[in-house]
PDB file of C-alpha atoms and ligand atoms in Angstrom:
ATOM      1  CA  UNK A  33     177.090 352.337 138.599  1.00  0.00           C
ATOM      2  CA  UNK A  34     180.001 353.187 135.944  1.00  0.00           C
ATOM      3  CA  UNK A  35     183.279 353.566 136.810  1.00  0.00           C
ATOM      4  CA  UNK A  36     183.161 357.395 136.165  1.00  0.00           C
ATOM      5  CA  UNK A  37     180.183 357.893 138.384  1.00  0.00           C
ATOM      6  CA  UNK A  38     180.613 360.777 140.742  1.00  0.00           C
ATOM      7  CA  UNK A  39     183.922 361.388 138.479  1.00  0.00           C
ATOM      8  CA  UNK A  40     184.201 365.028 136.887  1.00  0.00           C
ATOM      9  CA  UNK A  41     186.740 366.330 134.540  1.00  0.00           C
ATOM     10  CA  UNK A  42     187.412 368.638 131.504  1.00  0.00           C
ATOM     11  CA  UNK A  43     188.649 367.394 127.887  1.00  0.00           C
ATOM     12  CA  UNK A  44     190.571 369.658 126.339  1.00  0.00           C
ATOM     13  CA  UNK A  45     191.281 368.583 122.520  1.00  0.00           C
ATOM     14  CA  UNK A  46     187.892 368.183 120.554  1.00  0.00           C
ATOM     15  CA  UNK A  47     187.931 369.401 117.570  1.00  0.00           C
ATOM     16  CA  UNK A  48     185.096 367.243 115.676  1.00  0.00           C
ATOM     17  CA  UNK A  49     183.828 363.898 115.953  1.00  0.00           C
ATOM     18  CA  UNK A  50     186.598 362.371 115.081  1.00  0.00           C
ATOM     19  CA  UNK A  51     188.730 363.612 117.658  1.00  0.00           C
ATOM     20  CA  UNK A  52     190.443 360.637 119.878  1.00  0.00           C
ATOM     21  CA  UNK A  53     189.205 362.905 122.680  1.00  0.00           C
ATOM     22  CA  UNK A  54     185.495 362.973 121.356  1.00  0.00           C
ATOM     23  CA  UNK A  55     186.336 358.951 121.267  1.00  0.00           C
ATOM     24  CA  UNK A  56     187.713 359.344 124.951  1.00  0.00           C
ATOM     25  CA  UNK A  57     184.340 361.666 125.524  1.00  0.00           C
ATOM     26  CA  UNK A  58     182.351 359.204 124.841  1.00  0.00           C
ATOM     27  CA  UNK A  59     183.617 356.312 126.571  1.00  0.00           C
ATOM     28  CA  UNK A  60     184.082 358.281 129.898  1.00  0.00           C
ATOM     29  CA  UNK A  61     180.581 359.524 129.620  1.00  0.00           C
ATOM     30  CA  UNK A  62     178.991 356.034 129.141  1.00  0.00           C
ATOM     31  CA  UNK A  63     180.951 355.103 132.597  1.00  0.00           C
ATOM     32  CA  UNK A  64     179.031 358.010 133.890  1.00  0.00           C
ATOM     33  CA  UNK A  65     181.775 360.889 134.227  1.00  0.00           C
ATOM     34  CA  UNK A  66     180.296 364.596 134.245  1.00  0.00           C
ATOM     35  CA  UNK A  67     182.584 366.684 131.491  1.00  0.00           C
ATOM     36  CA  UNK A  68     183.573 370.479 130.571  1.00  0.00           C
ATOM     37  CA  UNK A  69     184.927 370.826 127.155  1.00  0.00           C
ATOM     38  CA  UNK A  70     187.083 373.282 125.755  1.00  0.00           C
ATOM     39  CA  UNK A  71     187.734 374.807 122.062  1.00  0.00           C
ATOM     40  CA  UNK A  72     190.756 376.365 120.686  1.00  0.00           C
ATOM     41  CA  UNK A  73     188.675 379.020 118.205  1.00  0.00           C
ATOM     42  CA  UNK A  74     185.628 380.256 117.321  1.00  0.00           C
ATOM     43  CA  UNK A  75     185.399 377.795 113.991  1.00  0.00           C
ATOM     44  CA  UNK A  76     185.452 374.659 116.338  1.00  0.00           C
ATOM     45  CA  UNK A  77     183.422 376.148 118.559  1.00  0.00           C
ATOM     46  CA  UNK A  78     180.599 375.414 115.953  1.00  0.00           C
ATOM     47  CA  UNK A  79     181.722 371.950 116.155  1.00  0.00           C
ATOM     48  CA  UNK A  80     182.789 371.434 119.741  1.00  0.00           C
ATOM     49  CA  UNK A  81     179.701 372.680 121.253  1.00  0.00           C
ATOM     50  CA  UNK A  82     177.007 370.857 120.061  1.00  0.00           C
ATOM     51  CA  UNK A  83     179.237 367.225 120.356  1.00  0.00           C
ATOM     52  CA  UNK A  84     179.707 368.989 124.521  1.00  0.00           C
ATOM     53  CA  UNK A  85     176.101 369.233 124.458  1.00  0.00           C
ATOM     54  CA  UNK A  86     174.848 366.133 123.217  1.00  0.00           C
ATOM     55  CA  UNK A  87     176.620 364.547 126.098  1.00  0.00           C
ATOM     56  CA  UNK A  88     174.967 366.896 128.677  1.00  0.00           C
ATOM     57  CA  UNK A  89     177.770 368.805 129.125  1.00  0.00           C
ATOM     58  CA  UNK A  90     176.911 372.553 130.291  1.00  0.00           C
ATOM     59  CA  UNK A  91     180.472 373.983 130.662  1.00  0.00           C
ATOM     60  CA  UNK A  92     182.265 374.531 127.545  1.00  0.00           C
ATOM     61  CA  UNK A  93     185.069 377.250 127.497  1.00  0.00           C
ATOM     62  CA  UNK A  94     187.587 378.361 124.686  1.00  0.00           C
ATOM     63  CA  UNK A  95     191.144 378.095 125.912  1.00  0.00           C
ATOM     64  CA  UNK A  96     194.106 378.132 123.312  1.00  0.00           C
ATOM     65  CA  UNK A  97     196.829 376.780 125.113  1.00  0.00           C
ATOM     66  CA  UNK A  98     200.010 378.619 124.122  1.00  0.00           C
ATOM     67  CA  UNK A  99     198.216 381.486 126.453  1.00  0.00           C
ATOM     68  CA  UNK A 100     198.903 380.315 130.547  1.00  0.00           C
ATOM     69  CA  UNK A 101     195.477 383.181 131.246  1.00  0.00           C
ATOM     70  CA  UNK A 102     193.849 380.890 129.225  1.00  0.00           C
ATOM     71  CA  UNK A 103     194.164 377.865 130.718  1.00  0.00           C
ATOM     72  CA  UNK A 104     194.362 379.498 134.442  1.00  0.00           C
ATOM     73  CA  UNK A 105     190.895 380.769 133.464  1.00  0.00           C
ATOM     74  CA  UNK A 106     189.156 377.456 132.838  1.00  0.00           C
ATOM     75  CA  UNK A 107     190.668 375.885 136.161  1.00  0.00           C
ATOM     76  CA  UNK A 108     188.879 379.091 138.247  1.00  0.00           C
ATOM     77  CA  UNK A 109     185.717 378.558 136.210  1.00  0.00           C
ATOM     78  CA  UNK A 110     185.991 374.908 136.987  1.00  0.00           C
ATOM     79  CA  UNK A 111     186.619 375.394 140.544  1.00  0.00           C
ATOM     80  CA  UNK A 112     183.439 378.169 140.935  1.00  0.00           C
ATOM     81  CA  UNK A 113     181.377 375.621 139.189  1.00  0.00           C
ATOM     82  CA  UNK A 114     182.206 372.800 140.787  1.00  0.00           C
ATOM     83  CA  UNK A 115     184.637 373.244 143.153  1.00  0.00           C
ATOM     84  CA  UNK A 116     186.900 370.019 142.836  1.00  0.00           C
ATOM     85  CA  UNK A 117     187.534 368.133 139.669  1.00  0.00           C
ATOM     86  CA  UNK A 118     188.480 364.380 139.065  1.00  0.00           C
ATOM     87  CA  UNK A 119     190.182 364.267 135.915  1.00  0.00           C
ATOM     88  CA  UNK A 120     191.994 365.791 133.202  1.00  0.00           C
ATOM     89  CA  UNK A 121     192.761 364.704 129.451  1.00  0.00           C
ATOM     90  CA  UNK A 122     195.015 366.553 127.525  1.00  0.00           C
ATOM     91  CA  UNK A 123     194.687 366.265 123.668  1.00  0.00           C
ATOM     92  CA  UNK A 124     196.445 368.909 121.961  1.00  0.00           C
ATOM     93  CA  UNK A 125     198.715 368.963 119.222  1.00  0.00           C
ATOM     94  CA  UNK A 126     200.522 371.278 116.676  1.00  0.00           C
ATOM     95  CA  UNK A 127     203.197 371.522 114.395  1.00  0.00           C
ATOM     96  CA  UNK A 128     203.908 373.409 111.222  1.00  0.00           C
ATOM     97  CA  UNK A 129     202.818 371.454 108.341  1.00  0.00           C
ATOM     98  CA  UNK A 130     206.133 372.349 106.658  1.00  0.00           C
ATOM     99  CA  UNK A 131     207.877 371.395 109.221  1.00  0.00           C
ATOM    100  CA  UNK A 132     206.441 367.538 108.761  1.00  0.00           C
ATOM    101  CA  UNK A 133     206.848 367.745 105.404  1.00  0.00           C
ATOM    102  CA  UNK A 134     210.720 368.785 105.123  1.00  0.00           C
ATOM    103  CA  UNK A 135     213.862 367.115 106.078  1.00  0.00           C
ATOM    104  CA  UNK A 136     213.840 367.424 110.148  1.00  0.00           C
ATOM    105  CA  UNK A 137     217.215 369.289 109.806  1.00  0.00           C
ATOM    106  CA  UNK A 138     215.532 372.340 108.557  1.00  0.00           C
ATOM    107  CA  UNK A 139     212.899 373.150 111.325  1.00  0.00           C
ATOM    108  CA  UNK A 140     213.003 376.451 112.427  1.00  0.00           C
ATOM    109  CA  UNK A 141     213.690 378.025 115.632  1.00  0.00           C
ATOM    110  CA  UNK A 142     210.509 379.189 115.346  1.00  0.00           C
ATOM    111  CA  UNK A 143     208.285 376.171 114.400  1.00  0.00           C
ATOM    112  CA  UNK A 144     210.503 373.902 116.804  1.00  0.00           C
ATOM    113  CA  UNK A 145     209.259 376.045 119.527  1.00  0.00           C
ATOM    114  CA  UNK A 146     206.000 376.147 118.230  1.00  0.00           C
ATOM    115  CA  UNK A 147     205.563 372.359 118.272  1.00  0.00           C
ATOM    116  CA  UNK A 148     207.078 372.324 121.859  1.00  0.00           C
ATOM    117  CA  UNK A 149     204.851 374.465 123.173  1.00  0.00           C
ATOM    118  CA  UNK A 150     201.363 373.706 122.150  1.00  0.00           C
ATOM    119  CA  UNK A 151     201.832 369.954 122.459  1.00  0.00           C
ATOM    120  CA  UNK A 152     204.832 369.160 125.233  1.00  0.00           C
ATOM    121  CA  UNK A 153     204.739 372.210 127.791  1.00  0.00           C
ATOM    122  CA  UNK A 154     200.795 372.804 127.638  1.00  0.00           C
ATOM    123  CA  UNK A 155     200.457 370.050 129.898  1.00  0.00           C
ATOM    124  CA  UNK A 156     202.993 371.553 132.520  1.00  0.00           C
ATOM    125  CA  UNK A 157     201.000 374.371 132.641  1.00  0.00           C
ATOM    126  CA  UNK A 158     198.078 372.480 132.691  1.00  0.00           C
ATOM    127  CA  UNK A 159     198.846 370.509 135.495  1.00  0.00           C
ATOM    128  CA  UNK A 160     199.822 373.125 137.355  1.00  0.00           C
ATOM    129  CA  UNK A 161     196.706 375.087 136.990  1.00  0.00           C
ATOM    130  CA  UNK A 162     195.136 372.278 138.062  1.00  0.00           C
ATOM    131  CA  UNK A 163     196.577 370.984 140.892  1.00  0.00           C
ATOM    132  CA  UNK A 164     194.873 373.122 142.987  1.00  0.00           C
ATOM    133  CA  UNK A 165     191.100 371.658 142.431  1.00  0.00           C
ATOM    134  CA  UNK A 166     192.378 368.298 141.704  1.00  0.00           C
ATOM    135  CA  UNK A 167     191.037 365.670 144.218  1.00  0.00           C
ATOM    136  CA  UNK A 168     193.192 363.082 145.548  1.00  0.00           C
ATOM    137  CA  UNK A 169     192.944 360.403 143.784  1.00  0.00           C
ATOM    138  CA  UNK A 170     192.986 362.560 140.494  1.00  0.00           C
ATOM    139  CA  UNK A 171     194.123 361.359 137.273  1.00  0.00           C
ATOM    140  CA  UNK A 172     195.701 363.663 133.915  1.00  0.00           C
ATOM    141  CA  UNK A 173     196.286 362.195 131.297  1.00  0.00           C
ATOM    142  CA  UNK A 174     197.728 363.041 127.848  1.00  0.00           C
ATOM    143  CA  UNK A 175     198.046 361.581 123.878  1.00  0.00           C
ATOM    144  CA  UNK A 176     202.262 360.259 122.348  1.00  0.00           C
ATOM    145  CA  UNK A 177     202.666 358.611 119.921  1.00  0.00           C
ATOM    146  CA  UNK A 178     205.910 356.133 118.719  1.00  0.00           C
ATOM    147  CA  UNK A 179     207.346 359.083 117.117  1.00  0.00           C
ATOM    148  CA  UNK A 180     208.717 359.794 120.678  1.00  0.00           C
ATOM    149  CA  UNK A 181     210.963 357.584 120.945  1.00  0.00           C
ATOM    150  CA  UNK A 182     211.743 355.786 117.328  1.00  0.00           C
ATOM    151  CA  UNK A 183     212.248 357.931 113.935  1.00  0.00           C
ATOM    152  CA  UNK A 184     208.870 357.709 112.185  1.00  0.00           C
ATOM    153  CA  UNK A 185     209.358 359.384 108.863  1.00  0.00           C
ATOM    154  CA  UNK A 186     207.688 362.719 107.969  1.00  0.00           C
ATOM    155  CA  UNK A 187     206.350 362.805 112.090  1.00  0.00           C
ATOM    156  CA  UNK A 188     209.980 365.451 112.555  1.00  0.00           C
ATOM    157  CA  UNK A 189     209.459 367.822 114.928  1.00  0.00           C
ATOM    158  CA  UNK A 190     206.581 366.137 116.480  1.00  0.00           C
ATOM    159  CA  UNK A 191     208.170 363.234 117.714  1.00  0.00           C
ATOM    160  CA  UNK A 192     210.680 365.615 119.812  1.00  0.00           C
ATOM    161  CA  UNK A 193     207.654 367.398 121.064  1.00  0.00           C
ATOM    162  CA  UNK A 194     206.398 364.216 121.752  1.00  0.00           C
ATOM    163  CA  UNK A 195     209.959 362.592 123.956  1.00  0.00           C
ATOM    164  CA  UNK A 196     209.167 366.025 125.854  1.00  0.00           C
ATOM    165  CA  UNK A 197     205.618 365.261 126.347  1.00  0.00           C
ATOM    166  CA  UNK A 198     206.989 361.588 127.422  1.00  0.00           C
ATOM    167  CA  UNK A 199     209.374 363.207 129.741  1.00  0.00           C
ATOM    168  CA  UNK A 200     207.119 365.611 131.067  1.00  0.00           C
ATOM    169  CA  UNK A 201     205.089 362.705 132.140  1.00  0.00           C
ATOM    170  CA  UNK A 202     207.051 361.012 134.208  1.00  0.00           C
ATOM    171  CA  UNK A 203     208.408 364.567 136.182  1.00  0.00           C
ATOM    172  CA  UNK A 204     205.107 365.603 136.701  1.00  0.00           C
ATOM    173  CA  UNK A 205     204.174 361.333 137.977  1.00  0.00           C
ATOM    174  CA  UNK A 206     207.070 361.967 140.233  1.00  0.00           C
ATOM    175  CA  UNK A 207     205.966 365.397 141.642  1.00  0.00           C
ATOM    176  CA  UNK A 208     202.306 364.852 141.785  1.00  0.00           C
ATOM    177  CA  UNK A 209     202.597 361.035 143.224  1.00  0.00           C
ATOM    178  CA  UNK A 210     202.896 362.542 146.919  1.00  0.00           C
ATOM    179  CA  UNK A 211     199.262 364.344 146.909  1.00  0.00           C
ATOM    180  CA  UNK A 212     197.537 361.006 145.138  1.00  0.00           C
ATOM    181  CA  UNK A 213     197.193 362.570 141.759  1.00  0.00           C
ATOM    182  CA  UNK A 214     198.597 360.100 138.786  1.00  0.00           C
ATOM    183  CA  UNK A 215     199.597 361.332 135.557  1.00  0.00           C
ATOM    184  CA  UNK A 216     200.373 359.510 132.694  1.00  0.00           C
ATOM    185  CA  UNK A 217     200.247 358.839 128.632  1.00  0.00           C
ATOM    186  CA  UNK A 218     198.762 356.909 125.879  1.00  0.00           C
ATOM    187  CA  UNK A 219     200.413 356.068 122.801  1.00  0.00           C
ATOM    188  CA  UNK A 220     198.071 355.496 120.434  1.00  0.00           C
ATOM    189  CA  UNK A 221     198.486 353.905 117.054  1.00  0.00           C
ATOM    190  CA  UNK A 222     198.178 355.801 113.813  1.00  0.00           C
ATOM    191  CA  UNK A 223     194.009 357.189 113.511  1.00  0.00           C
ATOM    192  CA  UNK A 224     192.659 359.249 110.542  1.00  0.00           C
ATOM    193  CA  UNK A 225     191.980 362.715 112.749  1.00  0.00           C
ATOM    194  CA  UNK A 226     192.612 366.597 111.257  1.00  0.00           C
ATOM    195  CA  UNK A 227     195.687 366.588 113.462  1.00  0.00           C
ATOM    196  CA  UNK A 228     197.000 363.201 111.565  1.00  0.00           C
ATOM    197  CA  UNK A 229     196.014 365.017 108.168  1.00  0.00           C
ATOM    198  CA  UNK A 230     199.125 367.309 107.995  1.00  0.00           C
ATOM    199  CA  UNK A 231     201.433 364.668 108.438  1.00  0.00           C
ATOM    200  CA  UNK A 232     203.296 363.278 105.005  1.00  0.00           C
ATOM    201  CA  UNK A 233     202.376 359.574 104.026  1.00  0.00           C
ATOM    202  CA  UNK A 234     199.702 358.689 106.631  1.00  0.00           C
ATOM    203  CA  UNK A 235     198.455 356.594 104.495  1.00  0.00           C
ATOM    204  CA  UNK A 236     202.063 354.382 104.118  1.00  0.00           C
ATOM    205  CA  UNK A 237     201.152 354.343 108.360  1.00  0.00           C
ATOM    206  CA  UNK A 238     198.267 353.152 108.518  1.00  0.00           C
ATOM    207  CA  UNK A 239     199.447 349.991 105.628  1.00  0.00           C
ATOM    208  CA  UNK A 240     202.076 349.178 107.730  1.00  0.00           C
ATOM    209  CA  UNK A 241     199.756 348.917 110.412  1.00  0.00           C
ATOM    210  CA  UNK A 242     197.559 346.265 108.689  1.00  0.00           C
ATOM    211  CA  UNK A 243     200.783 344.100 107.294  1.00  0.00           C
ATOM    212  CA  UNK A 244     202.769 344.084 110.614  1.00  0.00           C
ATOM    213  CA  UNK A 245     200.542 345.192 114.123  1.00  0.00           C
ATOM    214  CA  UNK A 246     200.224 342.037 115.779  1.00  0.00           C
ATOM    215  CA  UNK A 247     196.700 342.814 115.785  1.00  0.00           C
ATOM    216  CA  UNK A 248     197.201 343.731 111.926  1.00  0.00           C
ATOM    217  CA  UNK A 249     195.069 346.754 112.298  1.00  0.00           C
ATOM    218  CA  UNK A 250     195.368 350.634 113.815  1.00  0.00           C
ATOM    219  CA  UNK A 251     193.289 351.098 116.823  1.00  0.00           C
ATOM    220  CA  UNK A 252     189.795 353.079 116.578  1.00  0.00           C
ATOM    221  CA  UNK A 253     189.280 356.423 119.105  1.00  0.00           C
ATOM    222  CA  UNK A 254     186.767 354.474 120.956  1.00  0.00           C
ATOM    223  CA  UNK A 255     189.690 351.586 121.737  1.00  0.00           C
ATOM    224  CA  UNK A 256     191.528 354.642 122.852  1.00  0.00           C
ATOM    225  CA  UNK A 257     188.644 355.568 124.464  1.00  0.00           C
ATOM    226  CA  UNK A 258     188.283 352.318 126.266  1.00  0.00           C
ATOM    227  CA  UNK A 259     192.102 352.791 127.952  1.00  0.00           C
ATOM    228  CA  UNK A 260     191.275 356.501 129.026  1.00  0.00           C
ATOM    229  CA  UNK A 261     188.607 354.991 130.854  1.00  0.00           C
ATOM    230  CA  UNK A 262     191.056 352.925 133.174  1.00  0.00           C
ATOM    231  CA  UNK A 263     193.761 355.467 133.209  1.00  0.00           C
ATOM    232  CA  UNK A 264     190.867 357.906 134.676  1.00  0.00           C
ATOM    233  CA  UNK A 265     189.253 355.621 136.807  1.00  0.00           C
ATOM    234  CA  UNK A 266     190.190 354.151 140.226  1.00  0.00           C
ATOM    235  CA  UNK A 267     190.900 350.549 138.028  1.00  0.00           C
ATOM    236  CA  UNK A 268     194.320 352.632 137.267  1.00  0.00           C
ATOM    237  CA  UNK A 269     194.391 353.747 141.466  1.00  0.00           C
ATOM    238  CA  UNK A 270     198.335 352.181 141.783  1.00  0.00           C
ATOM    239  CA  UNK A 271     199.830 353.516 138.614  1.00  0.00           C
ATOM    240  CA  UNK A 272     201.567 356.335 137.108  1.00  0.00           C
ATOM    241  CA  UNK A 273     204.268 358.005 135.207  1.00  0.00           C
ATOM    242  CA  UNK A 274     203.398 355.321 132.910  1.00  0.00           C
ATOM    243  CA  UNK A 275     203.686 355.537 128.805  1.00  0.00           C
ATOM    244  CA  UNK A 276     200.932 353.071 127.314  1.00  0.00           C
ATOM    245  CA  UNK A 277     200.563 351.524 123.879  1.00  0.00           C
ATOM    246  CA  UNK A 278     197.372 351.316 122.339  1.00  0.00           C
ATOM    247  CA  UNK A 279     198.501 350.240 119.219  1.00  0.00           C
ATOM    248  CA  UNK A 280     197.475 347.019 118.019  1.00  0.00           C
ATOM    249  CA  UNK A 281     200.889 346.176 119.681  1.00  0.00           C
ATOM    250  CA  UNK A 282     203.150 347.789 116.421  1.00  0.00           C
ATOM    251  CA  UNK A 283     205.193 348.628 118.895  1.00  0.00           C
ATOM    252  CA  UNK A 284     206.911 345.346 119.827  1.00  0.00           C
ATOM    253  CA  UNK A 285     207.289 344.985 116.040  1.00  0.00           C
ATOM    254  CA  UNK A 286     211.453 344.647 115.179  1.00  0.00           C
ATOM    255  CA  UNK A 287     211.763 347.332 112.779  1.00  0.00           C
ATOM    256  CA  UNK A 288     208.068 349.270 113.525  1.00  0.00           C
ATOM    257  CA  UNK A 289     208.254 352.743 112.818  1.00  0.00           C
TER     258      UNK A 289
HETATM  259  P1  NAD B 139     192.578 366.386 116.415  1.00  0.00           P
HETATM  260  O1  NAD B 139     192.975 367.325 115.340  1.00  0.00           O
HETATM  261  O2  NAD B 139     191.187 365.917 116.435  1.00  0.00           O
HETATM  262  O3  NAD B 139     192.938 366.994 117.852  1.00  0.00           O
HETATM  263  C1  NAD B 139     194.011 367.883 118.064  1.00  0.00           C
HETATM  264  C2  NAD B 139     193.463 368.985 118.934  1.00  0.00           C
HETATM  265  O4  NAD B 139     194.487 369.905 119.293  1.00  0.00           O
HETATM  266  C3  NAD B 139     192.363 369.799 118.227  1.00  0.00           C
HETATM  267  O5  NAD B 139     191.174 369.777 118.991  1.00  0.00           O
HETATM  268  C4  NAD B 139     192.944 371.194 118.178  1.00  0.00           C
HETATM  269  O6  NAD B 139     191.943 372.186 118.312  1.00  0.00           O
HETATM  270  C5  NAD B 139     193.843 371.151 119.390  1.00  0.00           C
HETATM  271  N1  NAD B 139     194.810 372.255 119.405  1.00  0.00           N
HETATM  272  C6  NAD B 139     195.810 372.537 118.522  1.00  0.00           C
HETATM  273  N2  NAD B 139     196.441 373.675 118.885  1.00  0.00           N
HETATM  274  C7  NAD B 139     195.834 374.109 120.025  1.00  0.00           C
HETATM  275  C8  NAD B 139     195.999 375.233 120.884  1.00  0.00           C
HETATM  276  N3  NAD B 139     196.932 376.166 120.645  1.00  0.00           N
HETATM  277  N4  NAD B 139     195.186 375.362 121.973  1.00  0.00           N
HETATM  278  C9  NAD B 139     194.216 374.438 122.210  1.00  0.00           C
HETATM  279  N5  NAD B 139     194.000 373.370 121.446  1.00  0.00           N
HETATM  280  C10 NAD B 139     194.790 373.207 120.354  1.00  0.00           C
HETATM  281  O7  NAD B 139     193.593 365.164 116.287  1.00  0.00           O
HETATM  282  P2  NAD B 139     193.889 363.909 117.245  1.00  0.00           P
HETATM  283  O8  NAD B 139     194.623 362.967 116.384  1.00  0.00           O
HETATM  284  O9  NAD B 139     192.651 363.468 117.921  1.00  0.00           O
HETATM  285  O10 NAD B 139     194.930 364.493 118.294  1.00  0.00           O
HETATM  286  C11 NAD B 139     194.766 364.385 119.696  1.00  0.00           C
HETATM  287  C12 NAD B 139     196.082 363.975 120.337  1.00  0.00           C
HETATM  288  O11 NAD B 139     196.355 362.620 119.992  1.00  0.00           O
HETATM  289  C13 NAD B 139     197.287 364.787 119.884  1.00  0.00           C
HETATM  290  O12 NAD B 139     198.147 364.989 120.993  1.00  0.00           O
HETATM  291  C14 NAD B 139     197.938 363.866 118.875  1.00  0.00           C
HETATM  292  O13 NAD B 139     199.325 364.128 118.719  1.00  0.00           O
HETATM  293  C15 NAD B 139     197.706 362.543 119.559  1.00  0.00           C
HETATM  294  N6  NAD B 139     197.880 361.344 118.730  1.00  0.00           N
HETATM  295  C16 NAD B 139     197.257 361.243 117.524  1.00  0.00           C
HETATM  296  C17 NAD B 139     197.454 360.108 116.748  1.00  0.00           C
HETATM  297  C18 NAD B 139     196.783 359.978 115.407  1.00  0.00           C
HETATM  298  O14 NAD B 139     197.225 359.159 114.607  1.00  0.00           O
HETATM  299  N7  NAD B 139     195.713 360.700 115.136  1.00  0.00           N
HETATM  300  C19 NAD B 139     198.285 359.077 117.203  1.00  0.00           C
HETATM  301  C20 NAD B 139     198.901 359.199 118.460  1.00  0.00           C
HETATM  302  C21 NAD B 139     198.690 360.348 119.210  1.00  0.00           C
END
C-alpha cells in the first residue's frame, strides 16, 4: 500500500520531463495515486502525452488557464470519468520575459496582468471548479517561490504574482477548511526548468544556492516531489493554508535572496 493508493487527482503544469510537476508526477505515482494530466498547447502536447502515458495515465486534456471554459471543462470530464477526485496540483507559471529582464518599475499594465493571471488567479478558478468533485479530505496544492515575499533580482513581476498566489492560499485554506479540503503551497528552491529559463541570472541563483543553503545545494523536482507527496496525502490530514520551503533551507539565510 502507498500513501496515494485509492488517491486520484489531475496535474496541471507538465511541460517536459523536467517539469517540478513531472517530478511531483512521479513521486505521487510511485505512492500509487491514479493521475489526469493536462497541456497548455498543441507543441507540449507532443511532450506531455507520452510522459501521461508512461505513467498509465488515460485522461489527458488541454486546458490553458487564462480561459475559466477551459478549466470548467476538465473538472466535468473529471467528474464523468471518475466522479470524485482526491487531489489537485497546480503548476503554472507566466510572465513576460521582458518584464524579468527590465527594471520592475516598467512592467506594463498589460504584462502585470498577464503574470497575475496565469500564475496567481488560475488557482482561484481552479479551486473553484473543483470544489464540487473534491472529496473531503481533498488536498490542492500549488508552486511560490522566495520571490514572494523578499526582492529576488530579475524575478519582478513574478514575485508579486507570486505574494498573490501566497495570499490566495491562505483565503482559499480559510474558505475550504470547513468542507475538509486543505490547500496550500510549496516554495521551492531555484531548479533548471523552461519556466526558470526566462528569468535573468539563474545561474547567479543557483551559485548562491551552493555557497549559502544550509544544505549548500538547490533542491531536485523529485525532493519537491517527495513534499507533494505529504501535502497530498492524509500524512498532511491537520494542515493547511500553509507556505512550505523546500529549499535546502536558503530561506533562513540573513541576507538570502
Ligand atoms: P515549467 O516550465 O516546466 O512549468 C510551467 C508550466 O506552466 C508549463 O507546463 C507551462 O505549460 C504552464 N503554463 C504556462 N502558461 C500556462 C497557461 N496559460 N495555461 C496552462 N499552463 C500554462 O517550469 P517549472 O519551474 O516546473 O514551473 C512550475 C511551477 O513551479 C511554477 O509555478 C513556477 O513558478 C514554480 N517554481 C519554479 C521554480 C524554479 O526554479 N523552476 C522555483 C519555485 C517555484
Amino acid at each position: 500500500m502507498g500513501l496515494m493508493t485509492g488517491k486520484r487527482g489531475v496535474i496541471f503544469g507538465v511541460a517536459n520531463d523536467m517539469s517540478i510537476a513531472w517530478g511531483i508526477a512521479q513521486q505521487l505515482k510511485e505512492q500509487g495515486a491514479e493521475m489526469a494530466f493536462t497541456y497548455l498547447n498543441e507543441a507540449l502536447e507532443k511532450r506531455v502525452r507520452p510522459l501521461a502515458e508512461s505513467l498509465g495515465s488515460t485522461v489527458i486534456l488541454p486546458c490553458d488557464v487564462a480561459r475559466d471554459e477551459d478549466i470548467e471543462e476538465v473538472f466535468a470530464e473529471l467528474g464523468k470519468r471518475w466522479g470524485k477526485i482526491d487531489f489537485v496540483v497546480h503548476a503554472v507559471a507566466f510572465a513576460n520575459r521582458e518584464d524579468l529582464k527590465n527594471p520592475f518599475s516598467q512592467t506594463s499594465r498589460a504584462g502585470f496582468q498577464l503574470a497575475l493571471d496565469i500564475s496567481a488567479y488560475s488557482l482561484v478558478a481552479m479551486t473553484r471548479s473543483a470544489m464540487p468533485i473534491l472529496n473531503k479530505g481533498g488536498s490542492v496544492l500549488t508552486l511560490s517561490y522566495l520571490g514572494a515575499e523578499r526582492v529576488v533580482p530579475s524575478y519582478n513581476v513574478m514575485g508579486v504574482a507570486k505574494a498573490a498566489l501566497e495570499a490566495s492560499v491562505r483565503y482559499l485554506a480559510a474558505e475550504l477548511g470547513e468542507q475538509g479540503i486543505r490547500v496550500n503551497a510549496i516554495s521551492a528552491g531555484p531548479i533548471r526548468t523552461l519556466a526558470a529559463s526566462g528569468i535573468a541570472n539563474f545561474k547567479s541563483k543557483l551559485k548562491l544556492m551552493d555557497d549559502f543553503a544550509p544544505l549548500r545545494r538547490t533542491v531536485t523536482q523529485d525532493e519537491v516531489g517527495k513534499s507533494a507527496v505529504y501535502f497530498l496525502s492524509d500524512l498532511a490530514s491537520g494542515v493547511t493554508g500553509e507556505i512550505h520551503y523546500v529549499d535546502g533551507g536558503f530561506n533562513i539565510i540573513v541576507g538570502a535572496g
